[in-house]
C-alpha cells in the first residue's frame, strides 16, 4: 500500500501545502483580535514562547507520525496500538466539525467580495452584517430559516473545495502554488496601503506596545495556546495526513520550523495590516483604538469593512481584503477535508478517493447548514469555543501522552533525527512525555471549571448543550467505541504493538 501512495511532487510543495493549511482565517481575523483583546504587544510574548514550547514539538510529532506510518490519523495511531485508533478518530471528528463552520465563514467572505464593489455596508456595517447578510435573530431561541444568498455562497465554496482536491495530492499541489503565495502578496499590498495612511502609526504603536499586566491573566495564556493549536492545524489529523504523503526518508524538523515560523510571521504581518488601518479609522472617526481593537470576532466583518470604507480607493482595497481572506481560507478548508478523506481512503482503499472526497464535502456541507440559519452565528461561536478548547486540546493531550509513553518518545526521536537535517535535543522527548501533557491537563481543567460554573457567552443552556457539550461527548463516544471495536477485531491484547515493520 505504501508503494502506491500519492507523493508530494517536491519538498517546496509539501511546505506550501502545510503553510496553506496553517495560514488561514485564523491569522488575519482571530490573531489580530486576540492581540487587541489581550494586552497588545504583550500577547506576542506568550504566543511566541508557547509556539516554541508546544506548537513546534506537536507539529514535529504529527509530521513524524504520518511520515513514519504512511497513514492518515486513524491508521497511524492504529499502527502503534490498535487501542489508540480512537484518538485518530477524535482528530478526524475535530476536522469535520471545524470544516462545517469554517466553510460558512468562507461563504460570508465570498459574499463580502461582491458587497465590496460598491461598499454595500455604507455607514453602518454592523446592521448590514447582522440584518442584511446573516438576517440574524436576536437569540438562538428564535425561529430558524436559511437566507438563500448565504446558502448559495456556501454551495459555491464547497464546489470550489471539491475541485481543488478531487485529484488528491496532485490537484492540491497545483492549487497551493497559487493559494499560498498570492494572499501573502495581497497582504503586503494592503500593508503598504495601511502604513501610508494618516494615523497608522498610532495603530502600530498600540499593536506593539506591551501591557505586561495582561501576562498575569491566565486567560491570556490559554488564548495564546488555543490560537497556536488552531493556527498550526495540530490536533486535527491534517498534518499527519500531509506527512503521510512524504517519503519515509524526508526531513521533518527543518520543515516543521519553516512552517511554524512562516505561520507566525504571516499572523504578525496581518496584525500590522489590521492595526495600521484601525489607527487611520480611529483618527477619522474619533473612536478609541482600544475599543476598536477589542471588537472581537466582529473585527473582519464589521470594524474592518468600516475602516476600509474610510480609505481612498475603498472598493478596490475591500475587494482585495476579502479576496485575501478567501484565498487564505480555501487551502485551510481543503486540508481539513483531505485529513478526513485520507483516513477514509486508508481504511477503504477500494473506494475511489474522488468519491470519498465528494462524500466528505457533501456531509460537511449538510453539517454546516445549521450555521447558515438565522441563529447560526451563535451556534458557530459555541462550536468554535468547545472544539478549539476541548476537542483539539484533548486530542493533542492524548496524542502526546500515548506517543510519549506508549511508543515511546525517545524511540521516535531517534528515528526523526535519522531522517532530519536539524537534530532534536532531549527536550523534545521531555516535552512530549511530561511538559505538554501536564500543561494541557491544567488547561483543560481550568477551562472545564470555568465553563461549568459560568455558561459560555451567556447563551441559553440548551444551545450550549446541543452545540458544545454534546458535540464533544459524541466525539469521545465515537473514539472510545472505535478503539474498542478495533482492539477486539484481531488481537485481544490492547498493549500489543501491531506492526513491527514500522519500527
Ligand atoms: N489553521 C487555520 C487557520 O488559522 O485559519 C484553520 C485550520 C485549518 C484549523 C486546518 C485546523 C485545520 F486542520
mmCIF file of C-alpha atoms in Angstrom, residues 58-345:
data_model
loop_
_atom_site.group_PDB
_atom_site.id
_atom_site.type_symbol
_atom_site.label_atom_id
_atom_site.label_comp_id
_atom_site.label_asym_id
_atom_site.label_seq_id
_atom_site.Cartn_x
_atom_site.Cartn_y
_atom_site.Cartn_z
ATOM 1 C CA UNK A 58 3.489 18.851 18.445
ATOM 2 C CA UNK A 59 3.859 19.724 14.783
ATOM 3 C CA UNK A 60 7.006 17.573 14.616
ATOM 4 C CA UNK A 61 5.106 14.796 16.368
ATOM 5 C CA UNK A 62 2.279 14.870 13.814
ATOM 6 C CA UNK A 63 4.548 15.049 10.756
ATOM 7 C CA UNK A 64 6.687 12.201 12.036
ATOM 8 C CA UNK A 65 3.649 10.033 12.802
ATOM 9 C CA UNK A 66 2.254 10.475 9.301
ATOM 10 C CA UNK A 67 5.605 10.053 7.600
ATOM 11 C CA UNK A 68 6.726 7.018 9.567
ATOM 12 C CA UNK A 69 3.420 5.177 9.468
ATOM 13 C CA UNK A 70 2.497 6.326 5.931
ATOM 14 C CA UNK A 71 -1.115 6.604 7.033
ATOM 15 C CA UNK A 72 -3.660 9.261 7.977
ATOM 16 C CA UNK A 73 -4.609 9.960 11.610
ATOM 17 C CA UNK A 74 -6.557 6.783 12.372
ATOM 18 C CA UNK A 75 -4.235 4.388 10.526
ATOM 19 C CA UNK A 76 -1.114 5.951 12.063
ATOM 20 C CA UNK A 77 -2.409 5.600 15.611
ATOM 21 C CA UNK A 78 -3.668 2.110 14.843
ATOM 22 C CA UNK A 79 -0.196 1.058 13.684
ATOM 23 C CA UNK A 80 1.197 1.948 17.073
ATOM 24 C CA UNK A 81 -1.509 0.202 19.042
ATOM 25 C CA UNK A 82 -4.980 -0.725 17.943
ATOM 26 C CA UNK A 83 -6.432 0.703 21.113
ATOM 27 C CA UNK A 84 -5.100 4.154 20.144
ATOM 28 C CA UNK A 85 -7.091 4.304 16.907
ATOM 29 C CA UNK A 86 -9.921 6.196 18.643
ATOM 30 C CA UNK A 87 -7.571 9.155 19.183
ATOM 31 C CA UNK A 88 -7.123 9.388 15.416
ATOM 32 C CA UNK A 89 -10.882 9.254 15.012
ATOM 33 C CA UNK A 90 -11.225 12.073 17.553
ATOM 34 C CA UNK A 91 -8.871 14.196 15.426
ATOM 35 C CA UNK A 92 -10.944 13.454 12.335
ATOM 36 C CA UNK A 93 -14.145 14.435 14.166
ATOM 37 C CA UNK A 94 -12.499 17.789 15.063
ATOM 38 C CA UNK A 95 -11.664 18.281 11.381
ATOM 39 C CA UNK A 96 -15.221 17.532 10.375
ATOM 40 C CA UNK A 97 -16.824 19.894 12.911
ATOM 41 C CA UNK A 98 -14.423 22.740 12.094
ATOM 42 C CA UNK A 99 -14.842 22.212 8.317
ATOM 43 C CA UNK A 100 -18.632 22.597 8.757
ATOM 44 C CA UNK A 101 -18.407 26.105 10.248
ATOM 45 C CA UNK A 102 -15.169 27.252 8.604
ATOM 46 C CA UNK A 103 -16.874 26.924 5.201
ATOM 47 C CA UNK A 104 -19.710 29.162 6.396
ATOM 48 C CA UNK A 105 -17.252 31.934 7.353
ATOM 49 C CA UNK A 106 -15.706 31.488 3.896
ATOM 50 C CA UNK A 107 -19.179 31.883 2.393
ATOM 51 C CA UNK A 108 -19.530 35.246 4.193
ATOM 52 C CA UNK A 109 -16.103 36.281 2.803
ATOM 53 C CA UNK A 110 -17.274 35.367 -0.679
ATOM 54 C CA UNK A 111 -20.402 37.491 -0.290
ATOM 55 C CA UNK A 112 -18.301 40.374 1.010
ATOM 56 C CA UNK A 113 -16.119 40.216 -2.132
ATOM 57 C CA UNK A 114 -19.273 41.224 -4.032
ATOM 58 C CA UNK A 115 -20.529 43.697 -1.432
ATOM 59 C CA UNK A 116 -17.122 45.408 -1.547
ATOM 60 C CA UNK A 117 -17.585 46.502 -5.148
ATOM 61 C CA UNK A 118 -19.986 49.271 -4.066
ATOM 62 C CA UNK A 119 -19.194 49.275 -0.309
ATOM 63 C CA UNK A 120 -22.694 47.920 0.289
ATOM 64 C CA UNK A 121 -22.375 48.206 4.089
ATOM 65 C CA UNK A 122 -22.330 52.013 3.841
ATOM 66 C CA UNK A 123 -22.084 53.815 7.175
ATOM 67 C CA UNK A 124 -23.461 51.044 9.288
ATOM 68 C CA UNK A 125 -21.523 47.793 8.759
ATOM 69 C CA UNK A 126 -22.917 46.259 11.940
ATOM 70 C CA UNK A 127 -26.570 46.472 10.887
ATOM 71 C CA UNK A 128 -25.581 45.373 7.388
ATOM 72 C CA UNK A 129 -23.749 42.280 8.680
ATOM 73 C CA UNK A 130 -26.360 41.113 11.176
ATOM 74 C CA UNK A 131 -29.548 42.168 9.430
ATOM 75 C CA UNK A 132 -28.816 42.092 5.705
ATOM 76 C CA UNK A 133 -26.193 39.366 5.415
ATOM 77 C CA UNK A 134 -26.914 36.947 8.251
ATOM 78 C CA UNK A 135 -30.525 38.018 8.839
ATOM 79 C CA UNK A 136 -29.654 37.119 12.376
ATOM 80 C CA UNK A 137 -32.270 36.522 15.062
ATOM 81 C CA UNK A 138 -31.789 38.261 18.378
ATOM 82 C CA UNK A 139 -31.143 34.985 20.239
ATOM 83 C CA UNK A 140 -30.642 31.288 19.453
ATOM 84 C CA UNK A 141 -34.223 30.655 20.633
ATOM 85 C CA UNK A 142 -35.796 32.395 17.693
ATOM 86 C CA UNK A 143 -37.232 30.788 14.571
ATOM 87 C CA UNK A 144 -34.697 29.368 12.202
ATOM 88 C CA UNK A 145 -34.575 29.936 8.484
ATOM 89 C CA UNK A 146 -31.736 29.968 5.969
ATOM 90 C CA UNK A 147 -31.040 33.107 3.897
ATOM 91 C CA UNK A 148 -30.733 31.953 0.283
ATOM 92 C CA UNK A 149 -27.696 34.120 -0.550
ATOM 93 C CA UNK A 150 -25.685 32.541 2.287
ATOM 94 C CA UNK A 151 -26.804 29.091 1.184
ATOM 95 C CA UNK A 152 -25.805 29.778 -2.431
ATOM 96 C CA UNK A 153 -22.402 31.095 -1.345
ATOM 97 C CA UNK A 154 -21.869 28.001 0.805
ATOM 98 C CA UNK A 155 -22.685 25.697 -2.118
ATOM 99 C CA UNK A 156 -20.193 27.601 -4.251
ATOM 100 C CA UNK A 157 -17.463 27.338 -1.590
ATOM 101 C CA UNK A 158 -17.919 23.574 -1.324
ATOM 102 C CA UNK A 159 -17.897 23.104 -5.106
ATOM 103 C CA UNK A 160 -14.592 25.035 -5.258
ATOM 104 C CA UNK A 161 -13.141 22.989 -2.410
ATOM 105 C CA UNK A 162 -14.140 19.752 -4.093
ATOM 106 C CA UNK A 163 -12.461 20.693 -7.351
ATOM 107 C CA UNK A 164 -9.309 21.822 -5.524
ATOM 108 C CA UNK A 165 -8.808 18.380 -4.026
ATOM 109 C CA UNK A 166 -10.667 15.884 -6.162
ATOM 110 C CA UNK A 167 -7.424 14.517 -7.623
ATOM 111 C CA UNK A 168 -5.858 14.308 -4.151
ATOM 112 C CA UNK A 169 -2.233 15.359 -3.737
ATOM 113 C CA UNK A 170 -1.915 16.144 -7.467
ATOM 114 C CA UNK A 171 -4.617 18.810 -7.562
ATOM 115 C CA UNK A 172 -3.744 20.086 -4.078
ATOM 116 C CA UNK A 173 -0.159 20.603 -5.269
ATOM 117 C CA UNK A 174 -1.297 22.668 -8.234
ATOM 118 C CA UNK A 175 -3.716 24.776 -6.217
ATOM 119 C CA UNK A 176 -1.346 25.606 -3.328
ATOM 120 C CA UNK A 177 1.263 27.045 -5.672
ATOM 121 C CA UNK A 178 -1.256 29.888 -6.145
ATOM 122 C CA UNK A 179 -3.277 29.968 -2.930
ATOM 123 C CA UNK A 180 -0.230 30.056 -0.659
ATOM 124 C CA UNK A 181 1.929 32.892 -2.089
ATOM 125 C CA UNK A 182 -0.794 35.066 -3.664
ATOM 126 C CA UNK A 183 -2.550 36.135 -0.436
ATOM 127 C CA UNK A 184 0.838 36.980 1.084
ATOM 128 C CA UNK A 185 1.474 39.342 -1.843
ATOM 129 C CA UNK A 186 -2.016 40.817 -1.360
ATOM 130 C CA UNK A 187 -1.316 41.268 2.354
ATOM 131 C CA UNK A 188 1.896 43.134 1.563
ATOM 132 C CA UNK A 189 -0.015 45.453 -0.789
ATOM 133 C CA UNK A 190 -2.625 46.046 1.940
ATOM 134 C CA UNK A 191 0.183 46.709 4.415
ATOM 135 C CA UNK A 192 1.780 49.320 2.147
ATOM 136 C CA UNK A 193 -1.643 50.983 1.819
ATOM 137 C CA UNK A 194 -2.221 50.721 5.578
ATOM 138 C CA UNK A 195 1.062 52.180 6.813
ATOM 139 C CA UNK A 196 0.889 55.120 4.424
ATOM 140 C CA UNK A 197 -2.452 56.288 5.892
ATOM 141 C CA UNK A 198 -2.620 59.159 8.382
ATOM 142 C CA UNK A 199 -2.982 57.788 11.924
ATOM 143 C CA UNK A 200 -1.430 54.423 11.001
ATOM 144 C CA UNK A 201 1.463 54.979 13.398
ATOM 145 C CA UNK A 202 -0.881 55.184 16.407
ATOM 146 C CA UNK A 203 -2.402 51.864 15.428
ATOM 147 C CA UNK A 204 1.011 50.255 15.059
ATOM 148 C CA UNK A 205 2.185 51.591 18.407
ATOM 149 C CA UNK A 206 -0.944 50.132 20.029
ATOM 150 C CA UNK A 207 -0.139 46.812 18.346
ATOM 151 C CA UNK A 208 3.456 46.515 19.525
ATOM 152 C CA UNK A 209 3.298 48.348 22.867
ATOM 153 C CA UNK A 210 3.001 45.718 25.574
ATOM 154 C CA UNK A 211 0.665 45.849 28.550
ATOM 155 C CA UNK A 212 2.635 43.500 30.829
ATOM 156 C CA UNK A 213 -0.175 43.421 33.355
ATOM 157 C CA UNK A 214 -2.021 41.176 30.884
ATOM 158 C CA UNK A 215 0.622 38.465 31.326
ATOM 159 C CA UNK A 216 -0.662 37.792 34.831
ATOM 160 C CA UNK A 217 -4.024 36.785 33.415
ATOM 161 C CA UNK A 218 -4.254 33.005 32.802
ATOM 162 C CA UNK A 219 -6.897 33.631 30.152
ATOM 163 C CA UNK A 220 -4.227 35.323 28.005
ATOM 164 C CA UNK A 221 -2.046 32.217 28.117
ATOM 165 C CA UNK A 222 -4.995 29.973 27.322
ATOM 166 C CA UNK A 223 -5.992 32.165 24.392
ATOM 167 C CA UNK A 224 -2.410 32.113 23.069
ATOM 168 C CA UNK A 225 -2.241 28.340 23.324
ATOM 169 C CA UNK A 226 -5.549 27.582 21.637
ATOM 170 C CA UNK A 227 -4.690 30.097 18.913
ATOM 171 C CA UNK A 228 -1.425 28.207 18.293
ATOM 172 C CA UNK A 229 -3.232 24.864 18.013
ATOM 173 C CA UNK A 230 -5.897 26.285 15.718
ATOM 174 C CA UNK A 231 -3.404 28.152 13.604
ATOM 175 C CA UNK A 232 -0.843 25.368 13.236
ATOM 176 C CA UNK A 233 -3.657 22.908 12.462
ATOM 177 C CA UNK A 234 -2.413 20.458 15.112
ATOM 178 C CA UNK A 235 -4.875 18.079 16.744
ATOM 179 C CA UNK A 236 -6.921 17.687 13.546
ATOM 180 C CA UNK A 237 -5.063 14.910 11.777
ATOM 181 C CA UNK A 238 -4.259 17.312 8.920
ATOM 182 C CA UNK A 239 -0.516 17.387 9.481
ATOM 183 C CA UNK A 240 -0.481 13.593 9.948
ATOM 184 C CA UNK A 241 -2.204 13.188 6.569
ATOM 185 C CA UNK A 242 0.126 15.674 4.869
ATOM 186 C CA UNK A 243 3.177 13.985 6.444
ATOM 187 C CA UNK A 244 1.963 10.619 5.163
ATOM 188 C CA UNK A 245 2.417 11.818 1.563
ATOM 189 C CA UNK A 246 6.110 12.472 2.208
ATOM 190 C CA UNK A 247 8.733 9.796 1.560
ATOM 191 C CA UNK A 248 9.793 7.983 4.720
ATOM 192 C CA UNK A 249 13.277 9.452 4.465
ATOM 193 C CA UNK A 250 12.211 13.111 4.149
ATOM 194 C CA UNK A 251 13.433 15.773 6.519
ATOM 195 C CA UNK A 252 10.963 16.668 9.281
ATOM 196 C CA UNK A 253 12.432 19.087 11.830
ATOM 197 C CA UNK A 254 13.561 21.850 9.487
ATOM 198 C CA UNK A 255 10.261 21.728 7.582
ATOM 199 C CA UNK A 256 8.288 21.999 10.824
ATOM 200 C CA UNK A 257 10.293 25.084 11.867
ATOM 201 C CA UNK A 258 9.847 26.723 8.458
ATOM 202 C CA UNK A 259 6.091 26.102 8.562
ATOM 203 C CA UNK A 260 5.577 27.276 12.162
ATOM 204 C CA UNK A 261 7.720 30.393 11.769
ATOM 205 C CA UNK A 262 6.015 31.331 8.467
ATOM 206 C CA UNK A 263 2.619 30.902 10.094
ATOM 207 C CA UNK A 264 3.576 33.191 12.987
ATOM 208 C CA UNK A 265 5.182 35.706 10.611
ATOM 209 C CA UNK A 266 2.016 35.907 8.490
ATOM 210 C CA UNK A 267 -0.115 36.341 11.624
ATOM 211 C CA UNK A 268 2.122 39.195 12.775
ATOM 212 C CA UNK A 269 2.036 40.713 9.279
ATOM 213 C CA UNK A 270 -1.780 40.530 9.295
ATOM 214 C CA UNK A 271 -1.738 42.311 12.639
ATOM 215 C CA UNK A 272 0.287 45.130 11.071
ATOM 216 C CA UNK A 273 -2.283 45.441 8.263
ATOM 217 C CA UNK A 274 -5.236 45.442 10.641
ATOM 218 C CA UNK A 275 -3.775 47.840 13.231
ATOM 219 C CA UNK A 276 -2.400 50.371 10.753
ATOM 220 C CA UNK A 277 -5.847 50.580 9.134
ATOM 221 C CA UNK A 278 -7.591 50.773 12.521
ATOM 222 C CA UNK A 279 -5.221 53.611 13.504
ATOM 223 C CA UNK A 280 -6.477 55.550 10.494
ATOM 224 C CA UNK A 281 -10.065 54.784 11.395
ATOM 225 C CA UNK A 282 -9.556 55.962 14.992
ATOM 226 C CA UNK A 283 -8.182 59.230 13.668
ATOM 227 C CA UNK A 284 -11.082 59.711 11.265
ATOM 228 C CA UNK A 285 -13.944 58.645 13.490
ATOM 229 C CA UNK A 286 -12.613 59.807 16.852
ATOM 230 C CA UNK A 287 -13.310 56.378 18.387
ATOM 231 C CA UNK A 288 -10.731 54.952 20.771
ATOM 232 C CA UNK A 289 -8.250 52.462 19.350
ATOM 233 C CA UNK A 290 -8.606 50.206 22.372
ATOM 234 C CA UNK A 291 -12.346 49.884 21.722
ATOM 235 C CA UNK A 292 -11.898 49.231 18.006
ATOM 236 C CA UNK A 293 -9.116 46.707 18.550
ATOM 237 C CA UNK A 294 -11.059 44.752 21.150
ATOM 238 C CA UNK A 295 -14.088 44.363 18.917
ATOM 239 C CA UNK A 296 -13.622 40.578 18.958
ATOM 240 C CA UNK A 297 -14.819 38.223 16.240
ATOM 241 C CA UNK A 298 -16.746 41.017 14.531
ATOM 242 C CA UNK A 299 -13.411 42.555 13.513
ATOM 243 C CA UNK A 300 -13.324 41.088 9.997
ATOM 244 C CA UNK A 301 -16.938 41.769 9.055
ATOM 245 C CA UNK A 302 -17.805 44.940 10.944
ATOM 246 C CA UNK A 303 -14.860 47.010 12.134
ATOM 247 C CA UNK A 304 -12.504 46.293 9.280
ATOM 248 C CA UNK A 305 -15.022 46.936 6.446
ATOM 249 C CA UNK A 306 -15.808 50.238 8.137
ATOM 250 C CA UNK A 307 -12.090 51.058 8.333
ATOM 251 C CA UNK A 308 -11.646 50.127 4.670
ATOM 252 C CA UNK A 309 -14.544 52.335 3.607
ATOM 253 C CA UNK A 310 -12.694 55.342 5.025
ATOM 254 C CA UNK A 311 -9.564 54.991 2.924
ATOM 255 C CA UNK A 312 -9.033 56.341 -0.600
ATOM 256 C CA UNK A 313 -9.697 53.546 -3.143
ATOM 257 C CA UNK A 314 -12.049 51.879 -0.630
ATOM 258 C CA UNK A 315 -13.804 49.483 -3.038
ATOM 259 C CA UNK A 316 -10.579 48.277 -4.580
ATOM 260 C CA UNK A 317 -8.900 47.577 -1.243
ATOM 261 C CA UNK A 318 -12.025 45.993 0.215
ATOM 262 C CA UNK A 319 -12.228 43.506 -2.656
ATOM 263 C CA UNK A 320 -8.522 42.855 -2.098
ATOM 264 C CA UNK A 321 -9.041 42.220 1.594
ATOM 265 C CA UNK A 322 -11.894 39.735 1.207
ATOM 266 C CA UNK A 323 -10.167 38.009 -1.683
ATOM 267 C CA UNK A 324 -7.121 37.602 0.557
ATOM 268 C CA UNK A 325 -9.325 36.081 3.257
ATOM 269 C CA UNK A 326 -10.874 33.694 0.720
ATOM 270 C CA UNK A 327 -7.522 32.593 -0.670
ATOM 271 C CA UNK A 328 -6.073 32.147 2.800
ATOM 272 C CA UNK A 329 -9.082 30.154 3.907
ATOM 273 C CA UNK A 330 -9.522 27.822 0.956
ATOM 274 C CA UNK A 331 -6.340 25.795 1.481
ATOM 275 C CA UNK A 332 -7.088 25.551 5.203
ATOM 276 C CA UNK A 333 -10.576 24.270 4.446
ATOM 277 C CA UNK A 334 -9.472 21.691 1.931
ATOM 278 C CA UNK A 335 -6.736 20.466 4.269
ATOM 279 C CA UNK A 336 -9.489 19.583 6.760
ATOM 280 C CA UNK A 337 -11.303 17.607 4.057
ATOM 281 C CA UNK A 338 -8.031 15.959 2.992
ATOM 282 C CA UNK A 339 -7.411 14.807 6.571
ATOM 283 C CA UNK A 340 -10.781 13.053 6.594
ATOM 284 C CA UNK A 341 -10.674 11.593 3.100
ATOM 285 C CA UNK A 342 -7.075 10.375 3.541
ATOM 286 C CA UNK A 343 -8.118 8.473 6.635
ATOM 287 C CA UNK A 344 -11.197 7.041 4.949
ATOM 288 C CA UNK A 345 -9.165 6.018 1.925
#
